[in-house]
PDB file of C-alpha atoms and ligand atoms in Angstrom:
ATOM      1  CA  MET A  11       0.019  -0.007  -0.013  1.00 52.00           C
ATOM      2  CA  SER A  12       1.218   3.530  -0.798  1.00 73.00           C
ATOM      3  CA  GLU A  13       2.345   5.750   2.020  1.00 91.00           C
ATOM      4  CA  LYS A  14      -0.211   8.241   3.378  1.00 97.00           C
ATOM      5  CA  THR A  15       0.004  11.865   2.140  1.00 98.00           C
ATOM      6  CA  ILE A  16       0.579  14.654   4.670  1.00 98.00           C
ATOM      7  CA  PHE A  17      -3.022  15.687   4.302  1.00 98.00           C
ATOM      8  CA  LYS A  18      -4.379  12.119   4.991  1.00 98.00           C
ATOM      9  CA  ARG A  19      -2.216  12.147   8.079  1.00 98.00           C
ATOM     10  CA  ILE A  20      -3.755  15.414   9.128  1.00 98.00           C
ATOM     11  CA  ILE A  21      -7.226  14.074   8.551  1.00 98.00           C
ATOM     12  CA  ASP A  22      -6.453  10.987  10.515  1.00 98.00           C
ATOM     13  CA  ARG A  23      -5.047  13.257  13.371  1.00 98.00           C
ATOM     14  CA  GLU A  24      -1.612  11.777  13.132  1.00 98.00           C
ATOM     15  CA  LEU A  25      -0.107  15.116  12.397  1.00 98.00           C
ATOM     16  CA  PRO A  26      -1.123  18.394  13.954  1.00 98.00           C
ATOM     17  CA  ALA A  27      -2.839  21.190  11.996  1.00 98.00           C
ATOM     18  CA  ASP A  28      -4.686  24.451  12.673  1.00 98.00           C
ATOM     19  CA  ILE A  29      -8.075  23.054  11.668  1.00 98.00           C
ATOM     20  CA  VAL A  30     -10.789  25.616  10.994  1.00 98.00           C
ATOM     21  CA  TYR A  31     -13.645  23.360   9.695  1.00 98.00           C
ATOM     22  CA  GLU A  32     -14.486  19.671   9.683  1.00 98.00           C
ATOM     23  CA  ASP A  33     -17.414  17.583   8.725  1.00 98.00           C
ATOM     24  CA  GLU A  34     -17.923  14.047   7.425  1.00 98.00           C
ATOM     25  CA  THR A  35     -16.865  15.046   3.933  1.00 98.00           C
ATOM     26  CA  CYS A  36     -14.048  17.476   4.206  1.00 98.00           C
ATOM     27  CA  MET A  37     -11.605  19.239   6.466  1.00 98.00           C
ATOM     28  CA  ALA A  38     -10.064  22.607   6.221  1.00 98.00           C
ATOM     29  CA  PHE A  39      -6.872  23.848   8.000  1.00 98.00           C
ATOM     30  CA  LYS A  40      -4.504  26.782   7.742  1.00 98.00           C
ATOM     31  CA  ASP A  41      -1.564  26.468   5.222  1.00 98.00           C
ATOM     32  CA  ILE A  42       1.789  26.049   6.922  1.00 98.00           C
ATOM     33  CA  ASN A  43       3.308  28.544   4.496  1.00 97.00           C
ATOM     34  CA  PRO A  44       0.684  31.083   3.727  1.00 96.00           C
ATOM     35  CA  ALA A  45       0.815  32.822   0.431  1.00 94.00           C
ATOM     36  CA  ALA A  46      -1.871  35.315   1.460  1.00 94.00           C
ATOM     37  CA  PRO A  47      -3.010  36.912   4.765  1.00 95.00           C
ATOM     38  CA  VAL A  48      -5.691  34.263   4.766  1.00 97.00           C
ATOM     39  CA  HIS A  49      -4.638  30.954   3.296  1.00 97.00           C
ATOM     40  CA  ILE A  50      -6.791  27.835   4.010  1.00 98.00           C
ATOM     41  CA  LEU A  51      -6.513  24.367   2.554  1.00 98.00           C
ATOM     42  CA  LEU A  52      -9.796  22.570   1.992  1.00 99.00           C
ATOM     43  CA  VAL A  53      -9.472  18.823   1.501  1.00 98.00           C
ATOM     44  CA  PRO A  54     -11.916  15.979   0.890  1.00 98.00           C
ATOM     45  CA  LYS A  55     -11.696  13.093   3.324  1.00 98.00           C
ATOM     46  CA  LYS A  56     -11.989  10.892   0.370  1.00 98.00           C
ATOM     47  CA  GLU A  57      -8.498   9.968  -0.993  1.00 97.00           C
ATOM     48  CA  ILE A  58      -8.223  11.391  -4.524  1.00 98.00           C
ATOM     49  CA  THR A  59      -4.734  12.358  -5.778  1.00 98.00           C
ATOM     50  CA  GLY A  60      -5.895  15.378  -7.676  1.00 98.00           C
ATOM     51  CA  ALA A  61      -8.599  17.090  -9.719  1.00 98.00           C
ATOM     52  CA  ASP A  62      -7.779  14.913 -12.782  1.00 98.00           C
ATOM     53  CA  LYS A  63      -8.991  11.873 -10.960  1.00 98.00           C
ATOM     54  CA  LEU A  64     -12.373  13.193 -10.132  1.00 98.00           C
ATOM     55  CA  THR A  65     -15.476  11.336 -11.573  1.00 98.00           C
ATOM     56  CA  GLU A  66     -19.092  12.236 -12.075  1.00 98.00           C
ATOM     57  CA  GLU A  67     -19.924  10.620  -8.770  1.00 98.00           C
ATOM     58  CA  ASP A  68     -17.791  13.166  -6.970  1.00 98.00           C
ATOM     59  CA  GLY A  69     -20.134  15.935  -8.046  1.00 98.00           C
ATOM     60  CA  PRO A  70     -22.091  16.207  -4.793  1.00 98.00           C
ATOM     61  CA  MET A  71     -18.859  16.274  -2.762  1.00 98.00           C
ATOM     62  CA  LEU A  72     -17.483  19.040  -4.910  1.00 98.00           C
ATOM     63  CA  ALA A  73     -20.543  21.030  -4.575  1.00 98.00           C
ATOM     64  CA  HIS A  74     -20.487  20.654  -0.847  1.00 98.00           C
ATOM     65  CA  MET A  75     -16.892  21.733  -0.789  1.00 98.00           C
ATOM     66  CA  PHE A  76     -17.647  24.939  -2.670  1.00 98.00           C
ATOM     67  CA  ILE A  77     -20.474  25.689  -0.214  1.00 98.00           C
ATOM     68  CA  VAL A  78     -18.108  24.944   2.697  1.00 98.00           C
ATOM     69  CA  ALA A  79     -15.573  27.207   1.121  1.00 98.00           C
ATOM     70  CA  ALA A  80     -17.877  30.098   1.003  1.00 98.00           C
ATOM     71  CA  LYS A  81     -18.757  29.689   4.715  1.00 98.00           C
ATOM     72  CA  ILE A  82     -15.072  29.388   5.612  1.00 98.00           C
ATOM     73  CA  ALA A  83     -14.355  32.609   3.594  1.00 98.00           C
ATOM     74  CA  ALA A  84     -17.099  34.499   5.392  1.00 98.00           C
ATOM     75  CA  GLU A  85     -15.839  33.168   8.808  1.00 98.00           C
ATOM     76  CA  GLN A  86     -12.339  34.334   7.888  1.00 97.00           C
ATOM     77  CA  GLY A  87     -13.520  37.824   7.078  1.00 97.00           C
ATOM     78  CA  LEU A  88     -13.086  37.596   3.275  1.00 96.00           C
ATOM     79  CA  LYS A  89     -16.131  39.774   2.534  1.00 93.00           C
ATOM     80  CA  ASP A  90     -14.600  41.246  -0.487  1.00 92.00           C
ATOM     81  CA  GLY A  91     -13.774  37.937  -2.151  1.00 95.00           C
ATOM     82  CA  TYR A  92     -11.473  35.046  -2.244  1.00 96.00           C
ATOM     83  CA  ARG A  93      -9.618  32.922  -4.689  1.00 96.00           C
ATOM     84  CA  MET A  94     -10.213  29.129  -4.795  1.00 97.00           C
ATOM     85  CA  ILE A  95      -7.591  27.129  -6.648  1.00 97.00           C
ATOM     86  CA  THR A  96      -6.318  23.712  -7.190  1.00 98.00           C
ATOM     87  CA  ASN A  97      -3.096  22.793  -8.606  1.00 98.00           C
ATOM     88  CA  CYS A  98      -3.221  19.638 -10.655  1.00 98.00           C
ATOM     89  CA  GLY A  99       0.047  17.832 -11.433  1.00 98.00           C
ATOM     90  CA  LYS A 100       3.735  18.623 -10.840  1.00 97.00           C
ATOM     91  CA  ALA A 101       3.924  21.149 -13.721  1.00 98.00           C
ATOM     92  CA  ALA A 102       1.226  23.106 -12.107  1.00 97.00           C
ATOM     93  CA  GLY A 103       2.942  23.226  -8.659  1.00 96.00           C
ATOM     94  CA  GLN A 104       1.064  20.356  -6.921  1.00 98.00           C
ATOM     95  CA  THR A 105       3.228  19.012  -4.105  1.00 98.00           C
ATOM     96  CA  VAL A 106       0.772  17.151  -2.049  1.00 98.00           C
ATOM     97  CA  PHE A 107      -1.141  14.486  -3.957  1.00 98.00           C
ATOM     98  CA  HIS A 108      -4.305  14.518  -2.097  1.00 98.00           C
ATOM     99  CA  LEU A 109      -6.861  16.789  -3.830  1.00 98.00           C
ATOM    100  CA  HIS A 110      -6.997  20.183  -2.081  1.00 98.00           C
ATOM    101  CA  PHE A 111      -8.367  23.620  -2.781  1.00 98.00           C
ATOM    102  CA  HIS A 112      -6.424  26.698  -1.727  1.00 98.00           C
ATOM    103  CA  ILE A 113      -8.727  29.446  -0.309  1.00 98.00           C
ATOM    104  CA  LEU A 114      -6.816  32.617  -0.603  1.00 97.00           C
ATOM    105  CA  GLY A 115      -7.671  36.166   0.387  1.00 96.00           C
ATOM    106  CA  GLY A 116      -7.148  39.180   2.439  1.00 94.00           C
ATOM    107  CA  GLY A 117      -4.719  42.081   1.972  1.00 81.00           C
ATOM    108  CA  LYS A 118      -4.657  43.940  -1.238  1.00 77.00           C
ATOM    109  CA  ARG A 119      -6.401  42.935  -4.404  1.00 76.00           C
ATOM    110  CA  MET A 120      -4.656  39.821  -5.859  1.00 76.00           C
ATOM    111  CA  PRO A 121      -2.918  39.818  -9.197  1.00 73.00           C
ATOM    112  CA  TRP A 122      -4.211  37.228 -11.519  1.00 68.00           C
ATOM    113  CA  ALA A 123      -0.994  35.070 -11.738  1.00 51.00           C
TER     114      ALA A 123
HETATM  115  P1  LIG B 234       0.162  22.309  -3.591  1.00 92.91           P
HETATM  116  O1  LIG B 234       1.586  22.837  -3.886  1.00 92.91           O
HETATM  117  O2  LIG B 234       0.170  20.781  -3.599  1.00 92.91           O
HETATM  118  O3  LIG B 234      -0.912  22.939  -4.375  1.00 92.91           O
HETATM  119  O4  LIG B 234      -0.162  22.812  -2.136  1.00 92.91           O
HETATM  120  C1  LIG B 234       0.381  22.167  -0.975  1.00 92.91           C
HETATM  121  C2  LIG B 234       0.181  23.129   0.152  1.00 92.91           C
HETATM  122  O5  LIG B 234       0.388  22.430   1.432  1.00 92.91           O
HETATM  123  C3  LIG B 234       1.382  24.160   0.153  1.00 92.91           C
HETATM  124  O6  LIG B 234       0.712  25.520   0.088  1.00 92.91           O
HETATM  125  C4  LIG B 234       2.109  23.922   1.384  1.00 92.91           C
HETATM  126  O7  LIG B 234       2.480  25.144   2.042  1.00 92.91           O
HETATM  127  C5  LIG B 234       0.921  23.174   2.349  1.00 92.91           C
HETATM  128  N1  LIG B 234       1.618  22.269   3.260  1.00 92.91           N
HETATM  129  C6  LIG B 234       2.595  21.392   3.004  1.00 92.91           C
HETATM  130  N2  LIG B 234       2.843  20.614   4.135  1.00 92.91           N
HETATM  131  C7  LIG B 234       1.989  21.117   5.026  1.00 92.91           C
HETATM  132  C8  LIG B 234       1.719  20.677   6.387  1.00 92.91           C
HETATM  133  O8  LIG B 234       2.284  19.783   6.990  1.00 92.91           O
HETATM  134  N3  LIG B 234       0.696  21.388   7.061  1.00 92.91           N
HETATM  135  C9  LIG B 234       0.024  22.312   6.536  1.00 92.91           C
HETATM  136  N4  LIG B 234      -0.917  22.917   7.209  1.00 92.91           N
HETATM  137  N5  LIG B 234       0.197  22.716   5.230  1.00 92.91           N
HETATM  138  C10 LIG B 234       1.121  22.165   4.516  1.00 92.91           C
END
Protein backbone atom coordinates (compact mmCIF):
# COMPACT_ATOMS: atom_id res chain seq x y z
CA MET A 1 0.00 0.00 0.00
CA SER A 2 1.31 3.47 -0.83
CA GLU A 3 2.29 5.82 2.00
CA LYS A 4 -0.24 8.25 3.38
CA THR A 5 0.04 11.83 2.19
CA ILE A 6 0.60 14.64 4.69
CA PHE A 7 -3.03 15.66 4.29
CA LYS A 8 -4.33 12.14 4.95
CA ARG A 9 -2.21 12.09 8.09
CA ILE A 10 -3.73 15.44 9.16
CA ILE A 11 -7.24 14.08 8.47
CA ASP A 12 -6.40 10.99 10.56
CA ARG A 13 -5.08 13.25 13.36
CA GLU A 14 -1.59 11.78 13.09
CA LEU A 15 -0.13 15.21 12.35
CA PRO A 16 -1.16 18.50 13.95
CA ALA A 17 -2.83 21.27 11.96
CA ASP A 18 -4.71 24.46 12.69
CA ILE A 19 -8.13 23.07 11.73
CA VAL A 20 -10.80 25.67 10.98
CA TYR A 21 -13.59 23.37 9.72
CA GLU A 22 -14.49 19.69 9.65
CA ASP A 23 -17.47 17.56 8.73
CA GLU A 24 -17.97 14.01 7.44
CA THR A 25 -16.94 15.00 3.91
CA CYS A 26 -14.07 17.43 4.23
CA MET A 27 -11.63 19.24 6.46
CA ALA A 28 -10.04 22.69 6.27
CA PHE A 29 -6.89 23.89 7.97
CA LYS A 30 -4.45 26.78 7.70
CA ASP A 31 -1.62 26.43 5.21
CA ILE A 32 1.71 26.03 7.00
CA ASN A 33 3.35 28.46 4.54
CA PRO A 34 0.69 31.06 3.76
CA ALA A 35 0.81 32.83 0.41
CA ALA A 36 -1.82 35.40 1.45
CA PRO A 37 -3.08 36.91 4.73
CA VAL A 38 -5.73 34.17 4.74
CA HIS A 39 -4.63 30.86 3.25
CA ILE A 40 -6.77 27.84 4.06
CA LEU A 41 -6.51 24.37 2.55
CA LEU A 42 -9.80 22.56 1.99
CA VAL A 43 -9.42 18.82 1.50
CA PRO A 44 -11.93 16.02 0.92
CA LYS A 45 -11.70 13.09 3.32
CA LYS A 46 -12.00 10.82 0.31
CA GLU A 47 -8.54 9.98 -0.99
CA ILE A 48 -8.23 11.40 -4.51
CA THR A 49 -4.77 12.34 -5.76
CA GLY A 50 -5.90 15.38 -7.72
CA ALA A 51 -8.57 17.11 -9.76
CA ASP A 52 -7.76 14.95 -12.78
CA LYS A 53 -8.99 11.86 -10.92
CA LEU A 54 -12.46 13.20 -10.11
CA THR A 55 -15.46 11.36 -11.54
CA GLU A 56 -19.11 12.26 -12.07
CA GLU A 57 -19.97 10.62 -8.76
CA ASP A 58 -17.78 13.16 -6.95
CA GLY A 59 -20.13 15.95 -8.06
CA PRO A 60 -22.10 16.23 -4.78
CA MET A 61 -18.86 16.18 -2.78
CA LEU A 62 -17.45 19.02 -4.88
CA ALA A 63 -20.63 21.07 -4.63
CA HIS A 64 -20.54 20.61 -0.87
CA MET A 65 -16.90 21.73 -0.73
CA PHE A 66 -17.65 24.93 -2.67
CA ILE A 67 -20.47 25.72 -0.24
CA VAL A 68 -18.16 25.00 2.72
CA ALA A 69 -15.50 27.22 1.14
CA ALA A 70 -17.92 30.14 1.02
CA LYS A 71 -18.75 29.64 4.71
CA ILE A 72 -15.07 29.48 5.64
CA ALA A 73 -14.33 32.61 3.59
CA ALA A 74 -17.12 34.46 5.40
CA GLU A 75 -15.86 33.25 8.79
CA GLN A 76 -12.33 34.34 7.89
CA GLY A 77 -13.57 37.84 7.05
CA LEU A 78 -13.06 37.63 3.28
CA LYS A 79 -16.12 39.76 2.56
CA ASP A 80 -14.58 41.33 -0.55
CA GLY A 81 -13.84 38.00 -2.19
CA TYR A 82 -11.47 35.10 -2.24
CA ARG A 83 -9.66 32.89 -4.69
CA MET A 84 -10.16 29.14 -4.71
CA ILE A 85 -7.63 27.17 -6.71
CA THR A 86 -6.34 23.67 -7.11
CA ASN A 87 -2.98 22.78 -8.60
CA CYS A 88 -3.22 19.63 -10.68
CA GLY A 89 0.05 17.84 -11.40
CA LYS A 90 3.71 18.64 -10.82
CA ALA A 91 3.95 21.14 -13.67
CA ALA A 92 1.15 23.16 -12.07
CA GLY A 93 2.94 23.18 -8.73
CA GLN A 94 1.08 20.37 -6.97
CA THR A 95 3.27 19.06 -4.16
CA VAL A 96 0.75 17.12 -2.05
CA PHE A 97 -1.06 14.43 -4.01
CA HIS A 98 -4.33 14.51 -2.11
CA LEU A 99 -6.87 16.79 -3.79
CA HIS A 100 -7.07 20.17 -2.09
CA PHE A 101 -8.36 23.64 -2.73
CA HIS A 102 -6.42 26.70 -1.66
CA ILE A 103 -8.74 29.41 -0.30
CA LEU A 104 -6.80 32.65 -0.53
CA GLY A 105 -7.71 36.18 0.38
CA GLY A 106 -7.19 39.23 2.51
CA GLY A 107 -4.81 42.09 2.01
CA LYS A 108 -4.64 43.96 -1.24
CA ARG A 109 -6.30 42.96 -4.48
CA MET A 110 -4.66 39.83 -5.82
CA PRO A 111 -2.94 39.86 -9.17
CA TRP A 112 -4.19 37.22 -11.58
CA ALA A 113 -1.03 35.10 -11.79
P1 LIG B 1 0.16 22.32 -3.57
O1 LIG B 1 1.53 22.86 -3.84
O2 LIG B 1 0.15 20.80 -3.59
O3 LIG B 1 -0.92 22.91 -4.41
O4 LIG B 1 -0.20 22.78 -2.10
C1 LIG B 1 0.31 22.17 -0.98
C2 LIG B 1 0.21 23.15 0.15
O5 LIG B 1 0.34 22.44 1.37
C3 LIG B 1 1.32 24.21 0.17
O6 LIG B 1 0.72 25.51 0.10
C4 LIG B 1 2.06 23.97 1.48
O7 LIG B 1 2.47 25.16 2.11
C5 LIG B 1 1.03 23.20 2.29
N1 LIG B 1 1.61 22.27 3.26
C6 LIG B 1 2.61 21.38 3.03
N2 LIG B 1 2.83 20.64 4.14
C7 LIG B 1 1.95 21.07 5.08
C8 LIG B 1 1.69 20.67 6.43
O8 LIG B 1 2.32 19.78 7.00
N3 LIG B 1 0.71 21.35 7.08
C9 LIG B 1 -0.02 22.34 6.49
N4 LIG B 1 -0.95 22.92 7.22
N5 LIG B 1 0.19 22.73 5.21
C10 LIG B 1 1.17 22.10 4.52
